[in-house]
Amino acid sequence: MFKLVRGALGGGLEPLDQADLALREGRPLDAGRVLHSLRGAVGVLGAKRLIQATLEAESAIHEGRADQLEAQLATVRRVLEQTLAEARAWLEQEDR
């Protein structure tokens, strides 16, 4: 379990930065793939809020709801930050 959590923490916010960049460069499908991969990597921890947030952002991308993307990605970033903080806290507690 420790290896799984550490692996999920390894990427940090980098995947979300990649998705942001892809959207700014006009590559929404690439952003969707990054979000999908993020959900798989961190979702394995059972992070239901993160799973839901990435699904909603992917849906906005695939449905062409560009007006909602900035808010959706901000939500994913906030939830990812919370998830990573909770995972780090769990690791610190378990390593004692």
CSV table of N, CA and C in Angstrom, one decimal:
chain,number,residue,atom,x,y,z
A,1,MET,N,0.8,-1.2,0.0
A,1,MET,CA,0.0,0.0,0.0
A,1,MET,C,0.9,1.3,0.0
A,2,PHE,N,2.0,1.2,0.8
A,2,PHE,CA,2.9,2.4,0.8
A,2,PHE,C,3.4,2.7,-0.6
A,3,LYS,N,3.8,1.7,-1.3
A,3,LYS,CA,4.3,1.9,-2.7
A,3,LYS,C,3.3,2.6,-3.6
A,4,LEU,N,2.0,2.1,-3.4
A,4,LEU,CA,0.9,2.7,-4.2
A,4,LEU,C,0.7,4.1,-3.9
A,5,VAL,N,0.7,4.5,-2.7
A,5,VAL,CA,0.5,5.9,-2.3
A,5,VAL,C,1.7,6.7,-2.7
A,6,ARG,N,2.9,6.3,-2.5
A,6,ARG,CA,4.0,7.0,-2.9
A,6,ARG,C,4.0,7.3,-4.4
A,7,GLY,N,3.7,6.2,-5.2
A,7,GLY,CA,3.6,6.4,-6.6
A,7,GLY,C,2.6,7.4,-7.0
A,8,ALA,N,1.4,7.4,-6.4
A,8,ALA,CA,0.4,8.4,-6.7
A,8,ALA,C,0.9,9.8,-6.3
A,9,LEU,N,1.7,10.0,-5.3
A,9,LEU,CA,2.2,11.3,-4.9
A,9,LEU,C,3.3,11.7,-5.8
A,10,GLY,N,4.0,10.8,-6.5
A,10,GLY,CA,5.1,11.1,-7.3
A,10,GLY,C,4.9,12.2,-8.4
A,11,GLY,N,3.8,12.2,-9.0
A,11,GLY,CA,3.6,13.2,-10.1
A,11,GLY,C,3.2,14.5,-9.6
A,12,GLY,N,2.7,14.6,-8.3
A,12,GLY,CA,2.3,15.9,-7.8
A,12,GLY,C,1.3,16.6,-8.7
A,13,LEU,N,1.4,17.8,-8.9
A,13,LEU,CA,0.5,18.6,-9.7
A,13,LEU,C,0.9,18.7,-11.2
A,14,GLU,N,2.0,18.0,-11.5
A,14,GLU,CA,2.5,18.0,-12.9
A,14,GLU,C,1.5,17.6,-13.9
A,15,PRO,N,0.7,16.6,-13.7
A,15,PRO,CA,-0.3,16.2,-14.7
A,15,PRO,C,-1.3,17.3,-15.0
A,16,LEU,N,-1.7,18.0,-14.0
A,16,LEU,CA,-2.7,19.1,-14.1
A,16,LEU,C,-2.0,20.3,-14.9
A,17,ASP,N,-0.8,20.5,-14.6
A,17,ASP,CA,-0.1,21.6,-15.3
A,17,ASP,C,0.0,21.2,-16.8
A,18,GLN,N,0.2,19.9,-17.1
A,18,GLN,CA,0.2,19.5,-18.5
A,18,GLN,C,-1.1,19.7,-19.2
A,19,ALA,N,-2.2,19.3,-18.4
A,19,ALA,CA,-3.5,19.5,-19.0
A,19,ALA,C,-3.8,21.0,-19.2
A,20,ASP,N,-3.4,21.9,-18.3
A,20,ASP,CA,-3.6,23.3,-18.5
A,20,ASP,C,-2.9,23.8,-19.8
A,21,LEU,N,-1.6,23.3,-19.9
A,21,LEU,CA,-0.8,23.7,-21.1
A,21,LEU,C,-1.5,23.2,-22.4
A,22,ALA,N,-1.9,22.0,-22.4
A,22,ALA,CA,-2.6,21.5,-23.6
A,22,ALA,C,-3.8,22.3,-24.0
A,23,LEU,N,-4.6,22.7,-23.0
A,23,LEU,CA,-5.7,23.5,-23.3
A,23,LEU,C,-5.3,24.9,-23.8
A,24,ARG,N,-4.3,25.5,-23.2
A,24,ARG,CA,-3.9,26.8,-23.7
A,24,ARG,C,-3.3,26.7,-25.1
A,25,GLU,N,-2.8,25.6,-25.4
A,25,GLU,CA,-2.2,25.4,-26.8
A,25,GLU,C,-3.2,24.9,-27.8
A,26,GLY,N,-4.5,24.8,-27.4
A,26,GLY,CA,-5.6,24.3,-28.3
A,26,GLY,C,-5.6,22.9,-28.5
A,27,ARG,N,-5.1,22.1,-27.5
A,27,ARG,CA,-5.1,20.6,-27.7
A,27,ARG,C,-6.0,20.0,-26.6
A,28,PRO,N,-7.3,20.2,-26.7
A,28,PRO,CA,-8.2,19.7,-25.7
A,28,PRO,C,-8.2,18.2,-25.5
A,29,LEU,N,-8.1,17.5,-26.6
A,29,LEU,CA,-8.1,16.0,-26.5
A,29,LEU,C,-6.9,15.5,-25.7
A,30,ASP,N,-5.7,16.2,-25.9
A,30,ASP,CA,-4.5,15.8,-25.1
A,30,ASP,C,-4.8,16.1,-23.6
A,31,ALA,N,-5.5,17.2,-23.3
A,31,ALA,CA,-5.8,17.6,-21.9
A,31,ALA,C,-6.7,16.5,-21.4
A,32,GLY,N,-7.7,16.0,-22.1
A,32,GLY,CA,-8.6,15.0,-21.7
A,32,GLY,C,-7.8,13.7,-21.4
A,33,ARG,N,-6.8,13.4,-22.2
A,33,ARG,CA,-6.1,12.1,-22.0
A,33,ARG,C,-5.3,12.3,-20.7
A,34,VAL,N,-4.7,13.4,-20.4
A,34,VAL,CA,-4.0,13.7,-19.2
A,34,VAL,C,-4.9,13.5,-18.0
A,35,LEU,N,-6.1,14.1,-18.1
A,35,LEU,CA,-7.0,13.9,-16.9
A,35,LEU,C,-7.4,12.5,-16.7
A,36,HIS,N,-7.6,11.8,-17.8
A,36,HIS,CA,-8.0,10.3,-17.7
A,36,HIS,C,-6.8,9.6,-17.0
A,37,SER,N,-5.6,9.8,-17.4
A,37,SER,CA,-4.5,9.2,-16.8
A,37,SER,C,-4.3,9.5,-15.3
A,38,LEU,N,-4.6,10.8,-15.0
A,38,LEU,CA,-4.5,11.2,-13.6
A,38,LEU,C,-5.5,10.5,-12.8
A,39,ARG,N,-6.7,10.3,-13.3
A,39,ARG,CA,-7.8,9.6,-12.6
A,39,ARG,C,-7.3,8.2,-12.3
A,40,GLY,N,-6.7,7.6,-13.3
A,40,GLY,CA,-6.2,6.2,-13.1
A,40,GLY,C,-5.1,6.1,-12.1
A,41,ALA,N,-4.2,7.1,-12.1
A,41,ALA,CA,-3.0,7.0,-11.2
A,41,ALA,C,-3.4,7.3,-9.8
A,42,VAL,N,-4.2,8.3,-9.6
A,42,VAL,CA,-4.5,8.7,-8.2
A,42,VAL,C,-5.9,8.1,-7.8
A,43,GLY,N,-6.7,7.9,-8.7
A,43,GLY,CA,-8.0,7.3,-8.4
A,43,GLY,C,-7.9,5.9,-7.7
A,44,VAL,N,-6.8,5.2,-8.0
A,44,VAL,CA,-6.5,3.9,-7.4
A,44,VAL,C,-6.6,4.0,-5.9
A,45,LEU,N,-6.3,5.2,-5.3
A,45,LEU,CA,-6.4,5.4,-3.9
A,45,LEU,C,-7.8,5.5,-3.4
A,46,GLY,N,-8.7,5.5,-4.2
A,46,GLY,CA,-10.1,5.6,-3.8
A,46,GLY,C,-10.5,7.0,-3.6
A,47,ALA,N,-9.9,7.9,-4.3
A,47,ALA,CA,-10.1,9.4,-4.2
A,47,ALA,C,-11.4,9.7,-5.0
A,48,LYS,N,-12.5,9.5,-4.4
A,48,LYS,CA,-13.8,9.7,-5.1
A,48,LYS,C,-14.0,11.1,-5.6
A,49,ARG,N,-13.7,12.1,-4.8
A,49,ARG,CA,-13.9,13.5,-5.2
A,49,ARG,C,-13.0,13.8,-6.4
A,50,LEU,N,-11.8,13.3,-6.4
A,50,LEU,CA,-10.9,13.5,-7.6
A,50,LEU,C,-11.4,12.8,-8.8
A,51,ILE,N,-11.9,11.6,-8.6
A,51,ILE,CA,-12.4,10.9,-9.8
A,51,ILE,C,-13.6,11.6,-10.4
A,52,GLN,N,-14.5,12.1,-9.5
A,52,GLN,CA,-15.7,12.9,-10.0
A,52,GLN,C,-15.3,14.2,-10.7
A,53,ALA,N,-14.3,14.9,-10.1
A,53,ALA,CA,-13.9,16.1,-10.7
A,53,ALA,C,-13.2,15.9,-12.1
A,54,THR,N,-12.4,14.9,-12.2
A,54,THR,CA,-11.8,14.6,-13.5
A,54,THR,C,-12.8,14.2,-14.5
A,55,LEU,N,-13.8,13.4,-14.1
A,55,LEU,CA,-14.8,13.0,-15.0
A,55,LEU,C,-15.6,14.2,-15.6
A,56,GLU,N,-15.9,15.1,-14.7
A,56,GLU,CA,-16.6,16.3,-15.1
A,56,GLU,C,-15.8,17.2,-16.0
A,57,ALA,N,-14.5,17.3,-15.8
A,57,ALA,CA,-13.6,18.1,-16.6
A,57,ALA,C,-13.5,17.4,-18.0
A,58,GLU,N,-13.3,16.1,-18.0
A,58,GLU,CA,-13.2,15.4,-19.3
A,58,GLU,C,-14.5,15.5,-20.1
A,59,SER,N,-15.6,15.5,-19.4
A,59,SER,CA,-16.9,15.6,-20.1
A,59,SER,C,-17.0,17.0,-20.7
A,60,ALA,N,-16.6,18.0,-20.0
A,60,ALA,CA,-16.7,19.4,-20.5
A,60,ALA,C,-15.8,19.5,-21.8
A,61,ILE,N,-14.6,18.8,-21.8
A,61,ILE,CA,-13.7,18.8,-22.9
A,61,ILE,C,-14.4,18.2,-24.1
A,62,HIS,N,-14.9,16.9,-23.9
A,62,HIS,CA,-15.4,16.1,-25.0
A,62,HIS,C,-16.7,16.7,-25.5
A,63,GLU,N,-17.5,17.4,-24.7
A,63,GLU,CA,-18.7,18.0,-25.2
A,63,GLU,C,-18.5,19.5,-25.7
A,64,GLY,N,-17.3,19.9,-25.7
A,64,GLY,CA,-17.0,21.3,-26.2
A,64,GLY,C,-17.5,22.4,-25.4
A,65,ARG,N,-17.6,22.2,-24.1
A,65,ARG,CA,-18.1,23.3,-23.2
A,65,ARG,C,-16.9,24.1,-22.7
A,66,ALA,N,-16.3,24.8,-23.6
A,66,ALA,CA,-15.0,25.6,-23.4
A,66,ALA,C,-15.3,26.6,-22.3
A,67,ASP,N,-16.5,27.2,-22.1
A,67,ASP,CA,-16.7,28.2,-21.1
A,67,ASP,C,-16.7,27.6,-19.7
A,68,GLN,N,-16.7,26.3,-19.6
A,68,GLN,CA,-16.7,25.7,-18.2
A,68,GLN,C,-15.3,25.1,-17.9
A,69,LEU,N,-14.4,25.0,-18.9
A,69,LEU,CA,-13.1,24.3,-18.6
A,69,LEU,C,-12.2,24.9,-17.6
A,70,GLU,N,-12.1,26.3,-17.5
A,70,GLU,CA,-11.3,26.9,-16.5
A,70,GLU,C,-11.8,26.6,-15.1
A,71,ALA,N,-13.1,26.7,-14.9
A,71,ALA,CA,-13.6,26.4,-13.6
A,71,ALA,C,-13.5,24.9,-13.3
A,72,GLN,N,-13.7,24.0,-14.3
A,72,GLN,CA,-13.5,22.6,-14.0
A,72,GLN,C,-12.1,22.2,-13.7
A,73,LEU,N,-11.1,22.8,-14.4
A,73,LEU,CA,-9.7,22.5,-14.1
A,73,LEU,C,-9.3,23.1,-12.7
A,74,ALA,N,-9.9,24.2,-12.3
A,74,ALA,CA,-9.6,24.8,-11.0
A,74,ALA,C,-10.1,23.8,-9.9
A,75,THR,N,-11.3,23.2,-10.2
A,75,THR,CA,-11.8,22.3,-9.2
A,75,THR,C,-10.9,21.0,-9.1
A,76,VAL,N,-10.5,20.5,-10.3
A,76,VAL,CA,-9.6,19.4,-10.3
A,76,VAL,C,-8.3,19.7,-9.5
A,77,ARG,N,-7.8,20.9,-9.7
A,77,ARG,CA,-6.5,21.3,-9.0
A,77,ARG,C,-6.8,21.3,-7.5
A,78,ARG,N,-7.9,21.9,-7.1
A,78,ARG,CA,-8.1,22.0,-5.7
A,78,ARG,C,-8.3,20.6,-5.0
A,79,VAL,N,-9.1,19.8,-5.7
A,79,VAL,CA,-9.3,18.4,-5.2
A,79,VAL,C,-8.0,17.6,-5.2
A,80,LEU,N,-7.2,17.8,-6.2
A,80,LEU,CA,-5.9,17.0,-6.3
A,80,LEU,C,-5.0,17.5,-5.2
A,81,GLU,N,-4.9,18.8,-4.9
A,81,GLU,CA,-4.1,19.3,-3.8
A,81,GLU,C,-4.6,18.7,-2.5
A,82,GLN,N,-5.9,18.6,-2.3
A,82,GLN,CA,-6.4,18.0,-1.1
A,82,GLN,C,-6.1,16.6,-1.0
A,83,THR,N,-6.2,15.9,-2.1
A,83,THR,CA,-6.0,14.4,-2.1
A,83,THR,C,-4.5,14.1,-1.8
A,84,LEU,N,-3.6,14.9,-2.4
A,84,LEU,CA,-2.2,14.7,-2.2
A,84,LEU,C,-1.8,15.0,-0.8
A,85,ALA,N,-2.4,16.1,-0.2
A,85,ALA,CA,-2.1,16.4,1.2
A,85,ALA,C,-2.6,15.3,2.1
A,86,GLU,N,-3.8,14.8,1.9
A,86,GLU,CA,-4.3,13.7,2.7
A,86,GLU,C,-3.4,12.4,2.6
A,87,ALA,N,-2.9,12.1,1.4
A,87,ALA,CA,-2.1,11.0,1.2
A,87,ALA,C,-0.7,11.2,1.9
A,88,ARG,N,-0.2,12.4,1.8
A,88,ARG,CA,1.1,12.6,2.5
A,88,ARG,C,0.9,12.5,4.0
A,89,ALA,N,-0.2,13.0,4.5
A,89,ALA,CA,-0.5,12.9,6.0
A,89,ALA,C,-0.6,11.5,6.4
A,90,TRP,N,-1.3,10.7,5.6
A,90,TRP,CA,-1.4,9.2,5.9
A,90,TRP,C,-0.1,8.5,5.9
A,91,LEU,N,0.8,8.9,4.9
A,91,LEU,CA,2.1,8.3,4.9
A,91,LEU,C,2.9,8.6,6.1
A,92,GLU,N,2.9,9.9,6.5
A,92,GLU,CA,3.6,10.3,7.7
A,92,GLU,C,3.1,9.6,8.9
A,93,GLN,N,1.8,9.5,9.0
A,93,GLN,CA,1.3,8.8,10.2
A,93,GLN,C,1.7,7.3,10.2
A,94,GLU,N,1.6,6.7,9.1
A,94,GLU,CA,1.9,5.2,9.0
A,94,GLU,C,3.4,4.9,9.1
A,95,ASP,N,4.3,5.9,8.8
A,95,ASP,CA,5.7,5.7,8.8
A,95,ASP,C,6.2,5.8,10.3
A,96,ARG,N,5.4,6.2,11.2
A,96,ARG,CA,5.8,6.4,12.6
A,96,ARG,C,6.0,5.1,13.3
